Amino acid sequence: MKRFHHLESHVCGDNERNNGPAVVVVGSCFLDYIAYVDRIPHIGETLKSRSFQKGFGGKGANQAVAAGRLGARVAMVSVVGSDGDGADYIENFKKNGVDTTCVFRKQGEASGLAMIFVESASSNNEIVICPNATKAMTVDFLRKSSDNYNRFLPKSCRFLICQNEIPLETTLDVLREAHTRGIYTVFNAAPAPSPSDVEVIKPYLQYVSLFSPNEVEATLITGIKVVDGASAASAAKALQRLGVRDVVITLGAQGYVIAEQGSEAIHVPGIRVKAVDTTGAGDSFVGSMVYFMSIGKTLKEACKLANVCASMSVQKKGTQSSYPSLAELPAEAR
Ligand code: ADP
C-alpha cells in the first residue's frame, strides 16, 4: 500500500518492546473542534464564536488514553492524516503512555475530526463527525499493514477493545480474530449502531467476551427499553442469549449493571458526585475497567474501580483531560 507508511519513528520503548502491550485498542482518533456560540446558527447564517477549543477525542483514542494514564501497557491501532493534527495526536498518545507503533498516517488526507457547536447558555450542541483518515481502516488495509494482525495482536495481548466509530466490518473481523487467538474481547458498541448494522453485528456476538453498551445502545440492540437496573438486567440476559459471555451496561449517574457468565445480573449504583461535564464518561469507564483487568482484578472488581474513575471524570470539564491518573485515585482504589 503505497499511500500509507508505517511510523517506524514511533516504536515503543525497550520495556514495552520486551513485554509488548497487554491491552490493544482498535478504533478512532478524532480531533474535537469546539466553537462556543451564543446560539446555533440558522441555515445560511454566519456567526462568530465566543471562544474556541481544540481537544483530543474519538472513542477508541479516549479509551486508550484512559487506560494509558492509569499505567496500562496499552497500544492504539488507528489511522490519522498527514496533517498537523495527526502529528499532534501521536504526540498526545505518547504523553499518555499509549504505544503508537500501529497508528498509521494516510498521506494527503486530513485527520478525523468532530465539528461541534455548543450554545453557551444552554449547553445544547450540534455535532458533525468527519471520519476522514479513519475511513481508511478497512479490513484489507489493516490486514496488509499488520501481517494479518500479528503486529498488533502479539502473544502479550490479553485484552482487545473495539467501538463503533470505524468501518464496522473491520471491527467485527478484528474481534473474531482476537477471540480465535484466545484474547478477551471487549466491544463497546458506541455510538449506537443503525438497525441494519445491529443485524450485521448479531452473528459476531459469539466472539465478544464482554459487551459494554450504555442505555441507548443496549436498548437498540436488544429491543428492551433500558432505563434502570431492572431493565438493564433483562437486556444483559438478552445479550447473553445472543452469544456474548459477560455484559456490563453503564447507566450514567445510576451506575452500571454487570452480568457475568453463569451469574445473576447485579446493579451497582453510581457514586454521588456533582457532575459538570459527562462527555466521554463511558470511555473513561471502559478504558479504566480494562486497565484494572489487565493488572489482575476480576471483572467485578475492575467495574467497581472504573465506576470511581468515571465518576472522577464527570467532575472535571473536558474529555481526555478529565481522566484520572493512578496517583489521583483515592488510596483504596490504587
Ligand atoms: P456514556 O458516556 O457512554 O453515555 P454513561 O453515561 O452510562 O456512558 O456513563 C458511564 C459511567 O460514568 C457510569 O457508569 C458512571 O460510572 C459514570 N457516570 C456518568 N455520569 C455520572 C454522574 N452524573 N455521576 C456519577 N457517575 C457518573
Short mmCIF file of C-alpha atoms and ligand atoms in Angstrom, two decimals:
data_model
loop_
_atom_site.label_atom_id
_atom_site.label_comp_id
_atom_site.label_asym_id
_atom_site.label_seq_id
_atom_site.Cartn_x
_atom_site.Cartn_y
_atom_site.Cartn_z
CA MET A 1 0.00 0.00 0.00
CA LYS A 2 1.93 3.00 -1.27
CA ARG A 3 -0.26 5.71 0.13
CA PHE A 4 0.41 4.59 3.70
CA HIS A 5 3.56 4.40 5.61
CA HIS A 6 4.34 2.81 8.87
CA LEU A 7 5.60 5.17 11.55
CA GLU A 8 8.86 3.50 12.39
CA SER A 9 9.81 6.50 14.50
CA HIS A 10 7.02 5.70 16.90
CA VAL A 11 8.16 2.28 18.01
CA CYS A 12 7.67 1.67 21.68
CA GLY A 13 10.39 1.84 24.33
CA ASP A 14 12.60 -1.08 25.30
CA ASN A 15 10.47 -2.05 28.20
CA GLU A 16 7.31 -2.21 26.11
CA ARG A 17 9.08 -3.99 23.29
CA ASN A 18 10.18 -6.70 25.68
CA ASN A 19 6.82 -7.09 27.30
CA GLY A 20 4.51 -6.00 24.48
CA PRO A 21 1.09 -4.43 25.03
CA ALA A 22 -1.39 -6.24 27.28
CA VAL A 23 -4.27 -4.06 26.05
CA VAL A 24 -4.88 -3.16 22.39
CA VAL A 25 -7.48 -0.64 21.24
CA VAL A 26 -8.57 -0.69 17.58
CA GLY A 27 -10.60 2.44 16.87
CA SER A 28 -10.97 6.12 16.10
CA CYS A 29 -8.84 9.22 16.73
CA PHE A 30 -10.82 12.41 16.20
CA LEU A 31 -9.82 15.99 16.94
CA ASP A 32 -12.67 17.93 18.53
CA TYR A 33 -13.10 21.44 17.11
CA ILE A 34 -15.45 23.12 19.58
CA ALA A 35 -16.96 26.56 18.89
CA TYR A 36 -18.87 28.11 21.81
CA VAL A 37 -21.64 30.27 20.31
CA ASP A 38 -24.46 32.48 21.64
CA ARG A 39 -26.87 30.36 19.62
CA ILE A 40 -26.76 27.66 16.98
CA PRO A 41 -26.73 29.41 13.55
CA HIS A 42 -29.72 29.16 11.20
CA ILE A 43 -29.33 27.75 7.70
CA GLY A 44 -27.39 30.24 5.55
CA GLU A 45 -26.29 32.30 8.56
CA THR A 46 -22.70 33.15 9.55
CA LEU A 47 -21.89 33.77 13.20
CA LYS A 48 -18.73 34.47 15.17
CA SER A 49 -17.90 32.17 18.07
CA ARG A 50 -17.39 33.50 21.60
CA SER A 51 -14.49 31.13 22.13
CA PHE A 52 -12.90 28.07 20.55
CA GLN A 53 -11.26 24.94 21.88
CA LYS A 54 -9.45 22.08 20.23
CA GLY A 55 -9.41 18.77 22.08
CA PHE A 56 -8.40 15.17 21.58
CA GLY A 57 -11.33 12.79 21.16
CA GLY A 58 -12.65 9.77 19.31
CA LYS A 59 -13.98 6.89 21.41
CA GLY A 60 -11.13 4.49 20.67
CA ALA A 61 -8.45 7.03 21.49
CA ASN A 62 -10.31 8.15 24.64
CA GLN A 63 -10.38 4.57 25.94
CA ALA A 64 -6.69 4.03 25.15
CA VAL A 65 -5.78 7.27 26.95
CA ALA A 66 -8.00 6.40 29.95
CA ALA A 67 -6.07 3.12 30.30
CA GLY A 68 -2.67 4.64 29.50
CA ARG A 69 -3.00 7.39 32.07
CA LEU A 70 -3.52 4.77 34.76
CA GLY A 71 -0.35 2.99 33.65
CA ALA A 72 -1.66 0.24 31.35
CA ARG A 73 0.64 -1.40 28.80
CA VAL A 74 -1.68 -0.24 26.02
CA ALA A 75 -1.31 0.16 22.25
CA MET A 76 -3.55 2.06 19.83
CA VAL A 77 -4.36 0.89 16.31
CA SER A 78 -5.73 3.66 14.11
CA VAL A 79 -5.17 5.85 11.05
CA VAL A 80 -4.61 9.62 11.24
CA GLY A 81 -3.92 12.10 8.42
CA SER A 82 -0.63 13.54 7.23
CA ASP A 83 -1.62 16.95 8.65
CA GLY A 84 -0.50 18.66 11.87
CA ASP A 85 -3.50 17.21 13.72
CA GLY A 86 -2.21 13.69 13.00
CA ALA A 87 1.24 14.54 14.37
CA ASP A 88 -0.34 16.23 17.42
CA TYR A 89 -2.46 13.15 18.08
CA ILE A 90 0.54 10.84 18.07
CA GLU A 91 2.30 13.19 20.49
CA ASN A 92 -0.77 13.14 22.72
CA PHE A 93 -0.74 9.34 22.85
CA LYS A 94 2.92 9.32 23.81
CA LYS A 95 2.32 11.80 26.62
CA ASN A 96 -0.36 9.47 27.96
CA GLY A 97 1.69 6.27 27.80
CA VAL A 98 -0.02 4.82 24.70
CA ASP A 99 2.13 2.84 22.23
CA THR A 100 1.70 4.30 18.71
CA THR A 101 3.56 1.66 16.70
CA CYS A 102 0.33 0.89 14.83
CA VAL A 103 -1.02 4.42 14.44
CA PHE A 104 -0.67 4.82 10.67
CA ARG A 105 -0.72 8.07 8.68
CA LYS A 106 -2.58 8.49 5.40
CA GLN A 107 -0.77 10.82 3.01
CA GLY A 108 -2.78 13.76 1.66
CA GLU A 109 -5.73 13.12 4.00
CA ALA A 110 -6.99 15.16 6.94
CA SER A 111 -7.20 13.50 10.35
CA GLY A 112 -10.68 12.55 11.55
CA LEU A 113 -12.46 15.34 13.40
CA ALA A 114 -15.71 16.37 15.02
CA MET A 115 -17.05 19.89 14.42
CA ILE A 116 -19.03 20.86 17.49
CA PHE A 117 -21.17 23.95 18.19
CA VAL A 118 -22.04 24.47 21.84
CA GLU A 119 -24.68 27.07 22.75
CA SER A 120 -23.07 28.79 25.76
CA ALA A 121 -26.18 29.42 27.86
CA SER A 122 -27.97 26.09 27.39
CA SER A 123 -25.02 23.75 26.60
CA ASN A 124 -27.14 22.38 23.71
CA ASN A 125 -24.90 21.21 20.92
CA GLU A 126 -24.74 20.23 17.27
CA ILE A 127 -22.05 17.82 16.09
CA VAL A 128 -20.84 16.78 12.64
CA ILE A 129 -18.29 13.96 12.57
CA CYS A 130 -15.85 13.90 9.64
CA PRO A 131 -14.19 10.44 9.73
CA ASN A 132 -11.57 11.49 7.10
CA ALA A 133 -8.44 9.33 7.53
CA THR A 134 -10.21 6.76 9.75
CA LYS A 135 -12.23 5.68 6.68
CA ALA A 136 -9.00 4.03 5.52
CA MET A 137 -9.29 1.45 8.32
CA THR A 138 -10.60 -1.26 6.03
CA VAL A 139 -10.03 -4.99 6.66
CA ASP A 140 -7.79 -5.12 3.61
CA PHE A 141 -5.61 -2.22 4.74
CA LEU A 142 -5.26 -3.33 8.35
CA ARG A 143 -4.51 -6.95 7.48
CA LYS A 144 -1.93 -5.94 4.85
CA SER A 145 -0.16 -3.43 7.05
CA SER A 146 -0.03 -5.59 10.15
CA ASP A 147 1.00 -9.02 8.81
CA ASN A 148 -2.57 -10.26 9.25
CA TYR A 149 -2.92 -8.60 12.67
CA ASN A 150 0.25 -10.25 14.04
CA ARG A 151 1.83 -6.84 14.64
CA PHE A 152 -0.87 -5.63 16.99
CA LEU A 153 -2.22 -8.88 18.40
CA PRO A 154 1.05 -10.34 19.72
CA LYS A 155 1.28 -13.02 22.41
CA SER A 156 1.47 -10.31 25.09
CA CYS A 157 -2.03 -9.04 24.17
CA ARG A 158 -4.68 -10.28 26.59
CA PHE A 159 -7.40 -7.66 26.04
CA LEU A 160 -8.77 -6.11 22.84
CA ILE A 161 -11.15 -3.14 22.94
CA CYS A 162 -13.28 -2.06 19.94
CA GLN A 163 -16.01 0.55 19.48
CA ASN A 164 -18.33 1.51 16.61
CA GLU A 165 -16.54 4.53 15.12
CA ILE A 166 -14.50 2.87 12.34
CA PRO A 167 -15.76 0.73 9.42
CA LEU A 168 -17.93 -1.95 11.05
CA GLU A 169 -16.59 -4.87 9.02
CA THR A 170 -13.09 -4.10 10.34
CA THR A 171 -14.24 -4.06 13.95
CA LEU A 172 -16.02 -7.39 13.52
CA ASP A 173 -13.10 -9.00 11.69
CA VAL A 174 -10.64 -7.93 14.43
CA LEU A 175 -12.99 -9.13 17.20
CA ARG A 176 -13.29 -12.56 15.59
CA GLU A 177 -9.55 -12.87 15.01
CA ALA A 178 -8.67 -11.81 18.56
CA HIS A 179 -11.23 -14.21 20.01
CA THR A 180 -9.76 -17.04 17.95
CA ARG A 181 -6.36 -16.19 19.46
CA GLY A 182 -7.77 -16.55 22.99
CA ILE A 183 -7.80 -12.80 23.70
CA TYR A 184 -10.57 -11.40 25.97
CA THR A 185 -12.51 -9.16 23.55
CA VAL A 186 -14.38 -6.06 24.73
CA PHE A 187 -16.93 -4.45 22.41
CA ASN A 188 -18.29 -1.02 23.35
CA ALA A 189 -20.81 -0.62 20.51
CA ALA A 190 -20.85 3.18 20.68
CA PRO A 191 -22.07 5.33 19.04
CA ALA A 192 -25.33 3.43 18.72
CA PRO A 193 -25.41 1.25 15.58
CA SER A 194 -28.18 1.66 12.99
CA PRO A 195 -30.89 -1.04 12.92
CA SER A 196 -29.30 -2.61 9.82
CA ASP A 197 -25.87 -2.61 11.50
CA VAL A 198 -27.41 -4.35 14.52
CA GLU A 199 -28.31 -7.28 12.27
CA VAL A 200 -24.75 -7.36 10.89
CA ILE A 201 -23.34 -7.34 14.44
CA LYS A 202 -25.52 -10.13 15.91
CA PRO A 203 -23.73 -13.15 14.33
CA TYR A 204 -20.41 -11.80 15.71
CA LEU A 205 -21.57 -11.51 19.32
CA GLN A 206 -20.29 -15.07 19.88
CA TYR A 207 -16.76 -13.62 19.53
CA VAL A 208 -17.37 -10.95 22.17
CA SER A 209 -16.14 -11.76 25.70
CA LEU A 210 -17.51 -8.57 27.21
CA PHE A 211 -20.19 -6.44 25.62
CA SER A 212 -20.34 -2.99 27.20
CA PRO A 213 -23.01 -0.60 25.88
CA ASN A 214 -24.74 2.34 27.54
CA GLU A 215 -28.53 2.50 27.97
CA VAL A 216 -29.22 3.77 24.44
CA GLU A 217 -27.05 1.16 22.72
CA ALA A 218 -28.37 -1.69 24.89
CA THR A 219 -31.94 -0.65 24.04
CA LEU A 220 -31.23 -0.55 20.32
CA ILE A 221 -29.58 -3.94 20.19
CA THR A 222 -31.99 -5.87 22.43
CA GLY A 223 -35.25 -4.01 21.81
CA ILE A 224 -35.67 -3.83 25.63
CA LYS A 225 -36.07 -0.22 26.82
CA VAL A 226 -33.23 0.22 29.31
CA VAL A 227 -33.99 2.91 31.89
CA ASP A 228 -32.88 1.44 35.23
CA GLY A 229 -31.17 -1.50 36.92
CA ALA A 230 -34.02 -3.97 36.38
CA SER A 231 -34.46 -3.26 32.66
CA ALA A 232 -30.66 -3.28 32.19
CA ALA A 233 -30.53 -6.71 33.86
CA SER A 234 -33.13 -8.02 31.38
CA ALA A 235 -31.17 -6.52 28.46
CA ALA A 236 -27.94 -8.07 29.76
CA LYS A 237 -29.54 -11.52 29.85
CA ALA A 238 -30.91 -10.97 26.32
CA LEU A 239 -27.39 -10.10 25.12
CA GLN A 240 -26.04 -13.29 26.72
CA ARG A 241 -28.69 -15.28 24.89
CA LEU A 242 -27.30 -13.77 21.67
CA GLY A 243 -23.91 -15.31 22.46
CA VAL A 244 -21.99 -12.71 24.47
CA ARG A 245 -20.14 -14.07 27.54
CA ASP A 246 -20.13 -11.16 30.02
CA VAL A 247 -22.12 -7.89 29.88
CA VAL A 248 -21.67 -4.51 31.57
CA ILE A 249 -24.32 -1.87 30.80
CA THR A 250 -23.46 1.65 32.02
CA LEU A 251 -26.34 3.74 33.30
CA GLY A 252 -24.91 7.26 33.74
CA ALA A 253 -25.49 8.60 37.27
CA GLN A 254 -27.28 5.30 38.07
CA GLY A 255 -24.01 3.35 37.80
CA TYR A 256 -23.98 0.05 35.93
CA VAL A 257 -25.29 -3.49 35.67
CA ILE A 258 -22.87 -6.39 35.45
CA ALA A 259 -23.85 -9.89 34.26
CA GLU A 260 -21.04 -12.42 34.27
CA GLN A 261 -21.47 -15.74 32.53
CA GLY A 262 -23.32 -18.12 34.83
CA SER A 263 -24.13 -15.47 37.48
CA GLU A 264 -27.12 -13.27 38.24
CA ALA A 265 -27.03 -9.69 36.95
CA ILE A 266 -26.09 -7.16 39.65
CA HIS A 267 -26.91 -3.43 39.69
CA VAL A 268 -24.15 -1.28 41.27
CA PRO A 269 -25.27 2.31 41.88
CA GLY A 270 -23.33 5.35 40.66
CA ILE A 271 -21.14 7.36 43.02
CA ARG A 272 -22.88 10.55 44.10
CA VAL A 273 -20.88 13.48 42.79
CA LYS A 274 -21.53 16.93 41.34
CA ALA A 275 -21.23 16.29 37.59
CA VAL A 276 -20.05 19.25 35.49
CA ASP A 277 -19.27 17.52 32.17
CA THR A 278 -20.21 13.92 31.39
CA THR A 279 -18.66 13.90 27.88
CA GLY A 280 -16.55 10.77 27.48
CA ALA A 281 -17.66 9.22 30.80
CA GLY A 282 -18.41 5.92 29.09
CA ASP A 283 -14.93 5.87 27.54
CA SER A 284 -13.37 6.56 30.93
CA PHE A 285 -15.32 3.60 32.35
CA VAL A 286 -14.33 1.16 29.57
CA GLY A 287 -10.64 2.18 29.43
CA SER A 288 -10.15 2.04 33.18
CA MET A 289 -12.15 -1.19 33.59
CA VAL A 290 -9.84 -2.95 31.13
CA TYR A 291 -6.74 -1.44 32.76
CA PHE A 292 -7.78 -2.92 36.11
CA MET A 293 -8.46 -6.32 34.50
CA SER A 294 -5.03 -6.17 32.86
CA ILE A 295 -3.37 -5.92 36.29
CA GLY A 296 -5.25 -8.99 37.53
CA LYS A 297 -8.50 -7.68 39.02
CA THR A 298 -11.67 -9.68 38.40
CA LEU A 299 -14.31 -8.11 36.14
CA LYS A 300 -16.42 -7.32 39.19
CA GLU A 301 -13.54 -5.57 40.99
CA ALA A 302 -12.49 -3.78 37.79
CA CYS A 303 -16.00 -2.37 37.28
CA LYS A 304 -16.12 -1.06 40.86
CA LEU A 305 -12.87 0.80 40.28
CA ALA A 306 -13.95 2.00 36.81
CA ASN A 307 -17.07 3.48 38.47
CA VAL A 308 -14.71 5.50 40.69
CA CYS A 309 -12.62 6.67 37.69
CA ALA A 310 -15.65 7.62 35.57
CA SER A 311 -17.24 9.49 38.50
CA MET A 312 -14.00 11.47 38.86
CA SER A 313 -14.02 12.27 35.12
CA VAL A 314 -17.51 13.81 35.21
CA GLN A 315 -16.43 16.27 37.91
CA LYS A 316 -13.98 17.97 35.53
CA LYS A 317 -14.53 19.76 32.22
CA GLY A 318 -13.10 18.21 29.07
CA THR A 319 -12.87 14.65 27.81
CA GLN A 320 -9.41 13.05 27.99
CA SER A 321 -8.17 15.88 30.20
CA SER A 322 -10.70 14.81 32.86
CA TYR A 323 -9.46 11.21 33.12
CA PRO A 324 -7.60 10.40 36.35
CA SER A 325 -4.05 9.17 36.64
CA LEU A 326 -3.20 6.40 39.12
CA ALA A 327 -1.80 8.95 41.59
CA GLU A 328 -5.11 10.88 41.58
CA LEU A 329 -7.20 7.86 42.62
CA PRO A 330 -8.26 7.52 46.24
CA ALA A 331 -5.78 5.30 48.13
CA GLU A 332 -8.22 2.37 48.39
CA ALA A 333 -8.58 2.28 44.56
CA ARG A 334 -4.84 2.12 43.83
P1 ADP B 1 -21.81 7.21 28.06
O1 ADP B 1 -20.86 8.34 28.24
O2 ADP B 1 -21.31 6.15 27.13
O3 ADP B 1 -23.22 7.61 27.78
P2 ADP B 1 -22.72 6.69 30.79
O4 ADP B 1 -23.44 7.99 30.74
O5 ADP B 1 -23.52 5.46 31.01
O6 ADP B 1 -21.82 6.46 29.49
O7 ADP B 1 -21.61 6.82 31.95
C1 ADP B 1 -20.58 5.89 32.11
C2 ADP B 1 -20.18 5.82 33.56
O8 ADP B 1 -19.74 7.10 34.02
C3 ADP B 1 -21.29 5.42 34.53
O9 ADP B 1 -21.45 4.02 34.57
C4 ADP B 1 -20.77 6.01 35.83
O10 ADP B 1 -19.75 5.18 36.36
C5 ADP B 1 -20.12 7.31 35.37
N1 ADP B 1 -21.05 8.46 35.40
C6 ADP B 1 -21.68 9.05 34.35
N2 ADP B 1 -22.45 10.08 34.74
C7 ADP B 1 -22.30 10.17 36.09
C8 ADP B 1 -22.82 11.03 37.12
N3 ADP B 1 -23.67 12.04 36.82
N4 ADP B 1 -22.44 10.81 38.39
C9 ADP B 1 -21.58 9.81 38.72
N5 ADP B 1 -21.05 8.96 37.80
C10 ADP B 1 -21.40 9.13 36.51
#
